[in-house]
Tab-separated table of C-alpha atoms in Angstrom:
chain	number	residue	atom	x	y	z
A	1	MET	CA	35.613	24.417	-44.495
A	2	THR	CA	33.327	21.343	-44.047
A	3	HIS	CA	33.063	18.583	-41.856
A	4	PRO	CA	30.946	15.575	-41.303
A	5	PHE	CA	29.304	16.696	-38.437
A	6	LEU	CA	28.361	20.183	-40.092
A	7	ASP	CA	26.356	21.235	-43.240
A	8	LEU	CA	23.707	18.274	-42.853
A	9	ALA	CA	20.451	17.886	-44.690
A	10	PRO	CA	17.584	18.859	-42.126
A	11	LEU	CA	15.946	15.270	-40.506
A	12	SER	CA	12.846	15.362	-42.047
A	13	ALA	CA	9.769	14.068	-40.333
A	14	GLY	CA	9.578	10.916	-41.754
A	15	ARG	CA	13.396	10.090	-40.613
A	16	PHE	CA	12.143	10.975	-37.367
A	17	ALA	CA	9.085	8.912	-37.401
A	18	ALA	CA	11.155	5.925	-38.536
A	19	ILE	CA	13.696	6.509	-35.842
A	20	GLU	CA	11.180	6.181	-33.285
A	21	ASP	CA	9.868	3.212	-35.351
A	22	ARG	CA	12.837	1.082	-34.552
A	23	VAL	CA	13.073	2.170	-30.848
A	24	ALA	CA	9.304	0.752	-30.735
A	25	ARG	CA	10.319	-2.252	-32.222
A	26	LEU	CA	13.341	-2.602	-29.734
A	27	LEU	CA	11.289	-2.442	-27.064
A	28	GLY	CA	8.509	-4.746	-28.648
A	29	THR	CA	5.645	-2.376	-27.930
A	30	GLY	CA	2.935	-1.148	-29.798
A	31	GLN	CA	2.611	1.683	-27.582
A	32	ASP	CA	3.241	5.567	-29.050
A	33	VAL	CA	6.988	6.187	-28.433
A	34	VAL	CA	8.282	9.626	-28.771
A	35	VAL	CA	11.623	10.533	-28.851
A	36	MET	CA	12.253	13.502	-27.317
A	37	GLN	CA	15.023	16.085	-27.892
A	38	GLY	CA	17.305	15.752	-24.459
A	39	GLU	CA	19.170	13.642	-21.993
A	40	ALA	CA	16.733	11.263	-20.226
A	41	LEU	CA	15.988	13.832	-17.482
A	42	LEU	CA	13.392	15.294	-19.649
A	43	PRO	CA	10.873	12.512	-19.730
A	44	LEU	CA	11.100	11.160	-16.804
A	45	GLU	CA	10.126	14.971	-15.275
A	46	GLY	CA	8.105	15.106	-18.291
A	47	ALA	CA	6.097	12.307	-17.548
A	48	ILE	CA	5.454	12.638	-13.750
A	49	ARG	CA	4.216	16.059	-14.201
A	50	ALA	CA	1.801	15.356	-16.742
A	51	ALA	CA	0.686	12.553	-14.979
A	52	ALA	CA	0.091	13.067	-11.614
A	53	GLY	CA	-1.061	15.822	-9.521
A	54	PRO	CA	-3.082	16.991	-6.270
A	55	GLY	CA	-5.356	13.891	-6.445
A	56	THR	CA	-2.798	11.255	-6.917
A	57	VAL	CA	-1.590	8.672	-4.763
A	58	ALA	CA	1.665	7.420	-5.618
A	59	LEU	CA	3.877	4.709	-4.495
A	60	ASN	CA	7.275	5.663	-4.814
A	61	VAL	CA	9.728	2.827	-4.726
A	62	VAL	CA	13.183	3.695	-3.862
A	63	THR	CA	16.374	1.867	-4.019
A	64	GLY	CA	18.553	4.389	-4.666
A	65	PRO	CA	19.280	8.195	-5.939
A	66	TYR	CA	16.695	8.389	-8.642
A	67	GLY	CA	13.774	6.808	-6.563
A	68	GLN	CA	14.703	9.670	-4.926
A	69	THR	CA	14.114	12.646	-7.453
A	70	PHE	CA	11.018	10.974	-8.381
A	71	GLY	CA	9.364	11.115	-4.895
A	72	ASN	CA	10.495	14.836	-5.116
A	73	TRP	CA	9.266	15.497	-8.088
A	74	LEU	CA	5.737	13.597	-7.206
A	75	ARG	CA	5.419	15.569	-3.922
A	76	GLU	CA	6.249	18.907	-5.921
A	77	CYS	CA	3.366	18.283	-8.317
A	78	GLY	CA	1.296	18.053	-5.134
A	79	ALA	CA	0.799	14.272	-5.144
A	80	THR	CA	0.630	12.253	-1.575
A	81	VAL	CA	3.751	9.974	-1.469
A	82	ARG	CA	4.219	6.833	0.326
A	83	ASP	CA	7.605	5.821	-0.378
A	84	LEU	CA	8.538	2.519	-0.398
A	85	ALA	CA	12.552	2.250	0.773
A	86	VAL	CA	14.774	-0.359	0.178
A	87	PRO	CA	18.381	-0.899	1.533
A	88	PHE	CA	20.768	0.325	-2.040
A	89	HIS	CA	22.133	-3.133	-1.319
A	90	ALA	CA	19.082	-5.464	-2.055
A	91	ALA	CA	16.175	-4.695	-4.927
A	92	VAL	CA	12.293	-4.740	-4.037
A	93	THR	CA	10.307	-7.429	-4.193
A	94	ALA	CA	6.642	-8.006	-5.583
A	95	GLY	CA	5.496	-8.820	-1.970
A	96	GLN	CA	6.663	-5.600	-0.395
A	97	VAL	CA	4.656	-3.966	-3.358
A	98	ARG	CA	1.699	-5.925	-2.560
A	99	GLU	CA	1.985	-5.420	0.740
A	100	ALA	CA	1.983	-1.275	0.059
A	101	PHE	CA	-0.954	-1.834	-2.009
A	102	ALA	CA	-2.698	-3.510	1.011
A	103	ALA	CA	-1.900	-0.779	3.722
A	104	HIS	CA	-3.149	1.834	0.912
A	105	PRO	CA	-5.627	1.294	-1.473
A	106	GLU	CA	-6.100	4.649	-2.526
A	107	ILE	CA	-2.694	4.022	-4.630
A	108	ASP	CA	-3.042	5.095	-8.566
A	109	PHE	CA	0.326	5.444	-9.407
A	110	VAL	CA	3.762	3.534	-9.166
A	111	SER	CA	7.247	5.090	-10.137
A	112	LEU	CA	10.021	2.313	-10.223
A	113	VAL	CA	13.266	2.364	-11.478
A	114	HIS	CA	14.382	-0.675	-13.454
A	115	ALA	CA	18.236	-0.832	-13.096
A	116	GLU	CA	20.099	1.490	-10.554
A	117	ALA	CA	23.602	2.306	-12.137
A	118	ALA	CA	24.362	4.329	-9.321
A	119	THR	CA	23.848	1.295	-6.535
A	120	GLY	CA	23.983	-1.512	-8.887
A	121	ASN	CA	20.848	-3.169	-8.237
A	122	THR	CA	18.144	-4.171	-10.379
A	123	ASN	CA	14.417	-4.729	-9.797
A	124	PRO	CA	11.901	-7.489	-10.935
A	125	VAL	CA	9.654	-5.673	-13.076
A	126	GLY	CA	7.640	-8.096	-14.583
A	127	GLU	CA	6.549	-9.543	-11.399
A	128	ILE	CA	5.678	-6.009	-9.909
A	129	GLY	CA	3.913	-5.323	-12.820
A	130	GLU	CA	1.428	-8.229	-12.252
A	131	VAL	CA	1.068	-6.691	-8.998
A	132	VAL	CA	0.598	-2.882	-10.229
A	133	ARG	CA	-2.414	-4.182	-12.913
A	134	ALA	CA	-4.099	-6.001	-10.100
A	135	HIS	CA	-4.654	-2.793	-8.217
A	136	GLY	CA	-5.511	-0.767	-11.581
A	137	ALA	CA	-2.621	1.860	-10.748
A	138	LEU	CA	-0.456	3.897	-13.545
A	139	PHE	CA	3.093	2.162	-13.636
A	140	TYR	CA	5.829	4.470	-14.431
A	141	LEU	CA	9.256	2.850	-15.157
A	142	ASP	CA	12.822	4.079	-15.325
A	143	ALA	CA	14.455	1.654	-17.651
A	144	VAL	CA	17.058	4.229	-19.014
A	145	ALA	CA	20.247	2.170	-17.771
A	146	SER	CA	18.803	-1.193	-18.166
A	147	VAL	CA	17.168	-1.355	-21.854
A	148	GLY	CA	19.832	-3.054	-24.305
A	149	ALA	CA	21.421	-4.696	-20.751
A	150	GLU	CA	18.370	-6.669	-19.965
A	151	PRO	CA	15.074	-7.231	-21.479
A	152	VAL	CA	12.491	-4.468	-21.019
A	153	LEU	CA	8.712	-5.340	-22.336
A	154	PRO	CA	6.649	-2.382	-21.406
A	155	ASP	CA	3.337	-4.087	-22.885
A	156	ALA	CA	4.244	-7.551	-21.221
A	157	TRP	CA	5.033	-6.128	-17.893
A	158	GLY	CA	1.926	-3.638	-18.231
A	159	VAL	CA	4.108	-0.147	-17.947
A	160	ASP	CA	2.168	2.995	-18.814
A	161	LEU	CA	5.195	5.408	-18.916
A	162	CYS	CA	8.155	3.796	-20.018
A	163	VAL	CA	11.430	5.949	-20.017
A	164	ILE	CA	14.449	5.126	-21.823
A	165	GLY	CA	18.130	6.392	-22.455
A	166	ALA	CA	20.572	5.638	-24.882
A	167	GLN	CA	23.724	6.385	-22.855
A	168	LYS	CA	24.490	3.498	-21.427
A	169	ALA	CA	23.951	-0.481	-22.150
A	170	MET	CA	22.551	0.792	-26.178
A	171	GLY	CA	25.977	2.522	-26.473
A	172	GLY	CA	24.424	5.804	-27.816
A	173	PRO	CA	24.750	9.763	-27.076
A	174	ALA	CA	23.035	11.261	-24.398
A	175	GLY	CA	21.630	13.724	-25.897
A	176	VAL	CA	18.484	11.929	-26.897
A	177	SER	CA	15.898	9.880	-24.904
A	178	ALA	CA	12.600	8.160	-25.267
A	179	VAL	CA	9.069	7.596	-23.708
A	180	SER	CA	6.745	4.943	-24.624
A	181	VAL	CA	3.027	6.157	-23.447
A	182	SER	CA	-0.024	3.922	-23.059
A	183	GLU	CA	-3.415	4.874	-24.274
A	184	ARG	CA	-4.230	4.935	-20.241
A	185	ALA	CA	-1.592	7.340	-19.676
A	186	TRP	CA	-2.342	9.549	-22.441
A	187	ALA	CA	-6.092	9.902	-20.603
A	188	ARG	CA	-4.499	10.826	-17.197
A	189	MET	CA	-2.462	13.508	-18.696
A	190	ALA	CA	-5.205	15.138	-20.579
A	191	ALA	CA	-7.379	15.180	-17.571
A	192	ASN	CA	-4.418	16.637	-15.622
A	193	PRO	CA	-5.425	20.395	-15.698
A	194	GLY	CA	-1.493	20.519	-13.968
A	195	ALA	CA	0.196	18.659	-16.915
A	196	PRO	CA	2.604	21.074	-18.740
A	197	ARG	CA	1.551	22.888	-21.888
A	198	ARG	CA	3.481	24.648	-24.657
A	199	SER	CA	6.555	23.438	-22.450
A	200	TYR	CA	9.900	21.991	-23.321
A	201	LEU	CA	8.525	19.401	-20.837
A	202	SER	CA	5.211	18.358	-22.570
A	203	LEU	CA	4.431	15.165	-23.619
A	204	LEU	CA	0.802	16.304	-24.469
A	205	ASP	CA	2.442	18.777	-27.095
A	206	TRP	CA	3.987	16.277	-28.618
A	207	LYS	CA	0.991	14.230	-28.912
A	208	GLU	CA	-1.252	17.006	-30.173
A	209	ARG	CA	1.208	18.365	-32.864
A	210	TRP	CA	3.196	15.688	-33.768
A	211	LEU	CA	1.317	11.655	-33.085
A	212	ASP	CA	-2.084	13.346	-33.444
A	213	GLY	CA	-1.160	15.097	-36.767
A	214	GLY	CA	-0.136	11.820	-38.389
A	215	ARG	CA	3.653	12.735	-37.484
A	216	LYS	CA	3.735	14.820	-40.388
A	217	ALA	CA	5.047	18.101	-39.041
A	218	LEU	CA	7.838	18.285	-36.393
A	219	PRO	CA	6.921	20.549	-33.433
A	220	HIS	CA	10.326	22.214	-33.591
A	221	ALA	CA	13.880	21.431	-34.868
A	222	PRO	CA	15.118	18.245	-33.949
A	223	ALA	CA	18.583	17.611	-32.296
A	224	GLN	CA	20.273	16.230	-35.379
A	225	LEU	CA	23.230	15.003	-34.673
A	226	GLU	CA	21.768	13.213	-31.363
A	227	MET	CA	19.194	11.782	-33.232
A	228	LEU	CA	20.945	9.842	-36.238
A	229	ALA	CA	23.299	8.629	-33.349
A	230	LEU	CA	20.140	7.322	-31.724
A	231	GLU	CA	19.524	5.501	-35.108
A	232	ALA	CA	22.940	4.314	-35.868
A	233	CYS	CA	23.138	3.075	-32.193
A	234	VAL	CA	19.625	0.984	-32.338
A	235	GLU	CA	20.763	-0.229	-35.805
A	236	ARG	CA	24.082	-1.773	-34.439
A	237	ILE	CA	22.069	-3.280	-31.531
A	238	GLU	CA	19.692	-4.859	-34.423
A	239	ALA	CA	22.639	-5.876	-36.161
A	240	GLU	CA	24.377	-7.716	-33.443
A	241	GLY	CA	21.203	-8.967	-32.204
A	242	PRO	CA	19.948	-7.704	-28.831
A	243	GLY	CA	19.930	-11.204	-27.447
A	244	THR	CA	23.443	-10.760	-27.934
A	245	VAL	CA	24.106	-7.657	-26.828
A	246	ARG	CA	21.815	-8.453	-23.284
A	247	ALA	CA	23.832	-11.781	-23.141
A	248	ARG	CA	27.620	-9.479	-23.474
A	249	HIS	CA	25.962	-7.420	-20.333
A	250	ALA	CA	25.078	-10.328	-18.202
A	251	SER	CA	28.804	-12.131	-19.038
A	252	ALA	CA	30.366	-8.872	-17.852
A	253	ALA	CA	28.489	-8.202	-14.923
A	254	ALA	CA	29.050	-12.040	-13.832
A	255	ALA	CA	32.752	-12.195	-14.398
A	256	THR	CA	32.792	-8.764	-12.566
A	257	ARG	CA	31.215	-10.009	-9.550
A	258	ALA	CA	33.212	-13.279	-9.458
A	259	GLY	CA	36.291	-11.875	-10.089
A	260	ALA	CA	36.025	-9.347	-7.389
A	261	VAL	CA	35.157	-11.988	-5.099
A	262	ALA	CA	38.432	-14.343	-5.711
A	263	LEU	CA	40.052	-10.805	-6.446
A	264	GLY	CA	40.089	-10.865	-2.187
A	265	GLY	CA	39.949	-7.061	-0.317
A	266	LEU	CA	36.582	-6.039	-2.178
A	267	GLU	CA	32.903	-7.801	-1.584
A	268	PRO	CA	30.053	-7.261	-3.989
A	269	TYR	CA	27.906	-4.315	-2.795
A	270	VAL	CA	24.681	-5.707	-3.677
A	271	TYR	CA	24.194	-8.793	-1.472
A	272	GLU	CA	22.369	-11.044	-4.174
A	273	ALA	CA	23.695	-12.166	-7.401
A	274	LYS	CA	19.688	-12.111	-8.595
A	275	ASP	CA	19.509	-8.482	-7.634
A	276	ALA	CA	22.788	-7.193	-9.268
A	277	ALA	CA	22.404	-5.209	-12.646
A	278	PRO	CA	24.390	-5.910	-15.846
A	279	VAL	CA	25.058	-2.824	-16.343
A	280	ALA	CA	27.474	-2.044	-13.060
A	281	THR	CA	28.525	-3.836	-10.485
A	282	THR	CA	29.379	-1.891	-7.417
A	283	LEU	CA	31.785	-3.155	-4.832
A	284	ARG	CA	32.021	-2.487	-1.152
A	285	THR	CA	35.684	-1.613	0.155
A	286	PRO	CA	36.977	-2.536	3.419
A	287	PRO	CA	36.326	-0.301	6.277
A	288	ASP	CA	39.864	1.592	6.542
A	289	VAL	CA	39.699	1.705	2.850
A	290	ASP	CA	38.887	4.861	1.005
A	291	ALA	CA	36.599	4.335	-2.315
A	292	SER	CA	37.821	7.233	-4.131
A	293	ALA	CA	41.362	6.949	-3.048
A	294	LEU	CA	41.704	3.353	-4.294
A	295	VAL	CA	39.929	4.201	-7.403
A	296	ALA	CA	41.777	7.175	-8.275
A	297	ARG	CA	45.290	4.573	-8.157
A	298	ALA	CA	43.763	2.055	-10.070
A	299	LEU	CA	42.788	4.412	-12.824
A	300	ALA	CA	46.348	6.219	-12.719
A	301	SER	CA	47.488	3.097	-14.570
A	302	ASP	CA	44.895	3.283	-17.384
A	303	PRO	CA	42.133	6.540	-17.079
A	304	ALA	CA	40.097	5.309	-19.724
A	305	LEU	CA	39.144	2.057	-17.351
A	306	PRO	CA	35.135	2.256	-16.609
A	307	LEU	CA	36.021	2.269	-12.822
A	308	ALA	CA	34.140	5.030	-10.761
A	309	ALA	CA	33.615	6.023	-7.040
A	310	GLY	CA	30.181	5.866	-5.463
A	311	GLY	CA	28.378	9.226	-5.819
A	312	GLY	CA	27.800	11.555	-2.376
A	313	ALA	CA	27.545	9.622	0.704
A	314	LEU	CA	29.013	6.090	-1.026
A	315	ALA	CA	31.960	7.853	-2.515
A	316	GLY	CA	33.737	6.218	0.907
A	317	GLU	CA	33.177	2.809	0.591
A	318	MET	CA	31.443	1.952	-3.154
A	319	ILE	CA	33.478	1.310	-6.370
A	320	ARG	CA	31.484	0.855	-9.361
A	321	VAL	CA	32.311	-1.142	-12.559
A	322	ASN	CA	30.415	0.237	-15.447
A	323	HIS	CA	30.575	-2.490	-17.381
A	324	TYR	CA	28.217	-1.176	-19.888
A	325	GLY	CA	27.816	-0.631	-23.908
A	326	ARG	CA	31.217	-0.794	-25.327
A	327	ASP	CA	32.507	-1.961	-21.971
A	328	ALA	CA	30.506	-5.101	-21.746
A	329	THR	CA	33.781	-7.108	-22.753
A	330	ARG	CA	36.060	-9.365	-20.907
A	331	GLY	CA	38.997	-6.904	-21.809
A	332	ALA	CA	37.260	-3.838	-20.137
A	333	VAL	CA	36.357	-6.471	-16.759
A	334	HIS	CA	39.674	-7.664	-16.804
A	335	GLY	CA	41.432	-4.441	-17.224
A	336	CYS	CA	39.736	-3.177	-14.092
A	337	LEU	CA	40.068	-6.381	-11.691
A	338	ALA	CA	43.786	-6.098	-12.777
A	339	ALA	CA	43.809	-2.352	-11.774
A	340	LEU	CA	41.883	-2.558	-8.323
A	341	GLY	CA	44.392	-5.417	-7.581
A	342	ALA	CA	47.186	-3.359	-8.351
A	343	ALA	CA	45.759	-0.924	-6.100
A	344	LEU	CA	44.976	-2.802	-3.285
A	345	VAL	CA	48.351	-4.249	-3.563
A	346	GLU	CA	50.106	-0.964	-3.527
A	347	LYS	CA	48.097	-0.110	-0.186
A	348	GLY	CA	49.816	-3.281	1.483
A	349	LEU	CA	46.793	-5.274	1.257
A	350	LYS	CA	46.013	-9.019	0.169
A	351	ALA	CA	44.773	-9.264	-3.155
A	352	ASP	CA	44.926	-11.928	-6.196
A	353	PRO	CA	44.884	-10.625	-9.545
A	354	GLU	CA	45.313	-13.832	-11.264
A	355	ALA	CA	42.877	-15.756	-9.055
A	356	ALA	CA	40.548	-12.815	-10.192
A	357	ARG	CA	40.972	-13.237	-13.937
A	358	ARG	CA	40.432	-16.921	-13.634
A	359	ALA	CA	36.972	-16.673	-11.817
A	360	ALA	CA	36.213	-13.825	-14.254
A	361	GLU	CA	36.995	-16.208	-17.269
A	362	GLU	CA	35.122	-18.984	-15.809
A	363	ALA	CA	31.933	-16.993	-15.300
A	364	TRP	CA	31.866	-15.466	-18.591
A	365	ASP	CA	32.017	-18.567	-19.869
A	366	GLY	CA	29.350	-19.649	-17.738
A	367	THR	CA	26.867	-17.427	-18.316
A	368	ALA	CA	26.997	-18.255	-22.553
A	369	GLY	CA	23.671	-19.381	-24.088
A	370	ALA	CA	21.598	-18.068	-20.829
A	371	ASP	CA	18.111	-17.039	-22.047
A	372	LEU	CA	17.430	-13.092	-21.797
A	373	SER	CA	14.276	-12.761	-23.512
A	374	GLY	CA	12.395	-12.156	-20.573
A	375	ALA	CA	9.317	-13.535	-21.387
């Protein structure tokens, strides 16, 4: 027996390098791009452990659970960490970052999540990047959720380590990821005696065995199916147009937010629309309504809807509409709003699904043609 996913010819170094080049073009970067053979946690952790150590003083911005994880990794590396925690219903501001530098001018590393899909907020990376550049700190960015849904511009924003994954807005596989690395970041890693070496986490291994050798021989066997899926995913974005893909996500976010307000019974978890991420809209349930139970009722009508309750402590109060990738469509938004409306009515609460549908349509149409270049 054979199968289209089996018995494939080996992935050549040239094909691997060409996929890296397409990812670099998607990010508009002239930095080195390394496609790593694992889910995005691999380069996220690898980049921190490579660039941070006992002499590092890090400003770690916390706007959701991933920011908390980065702080833990930094402390494990021996770094001194200054957490800048922002309520999960908001975004951090460049002014807050500037104040942190004023209070701790010794900061030389900044870690930030662009869009927190878990909490539904997004941070103004371009504005923050100006502040970080002015102080000469190394800038580490998690753009796993945001890439594809909103502009991600490592070079223009002064990002030294920009990690992306394909499994959300790009609509691709979860088992492969990438990181763009500036010359400053490579130098910081090379000077760090604690940077991982001869390890799956090691970025320096990729540099020395892959990049410095002219990308002629892969350091180990690639995850073939995931690499081919990443190539197809980037090819699909190129064909549709990155701006068009971003516009779909912006429209889905605006429509979901407007529809939820018109529906009644729910309210946006992220207070300000400007702080809301294009990949996911989070909603707060009334105090006497358990979000997990409401989502379960909504999914009973259609288990394929991109609905989930919040994670951990947020499971009782937060609903997440994951309108990213293939679900950044009118149909997915309308389906989620209708299912949530029916679940609210079933619980004896007031809801107006028709008003939600109309509001979502108006919001979607109102975002058409928006400039999402990020320049």
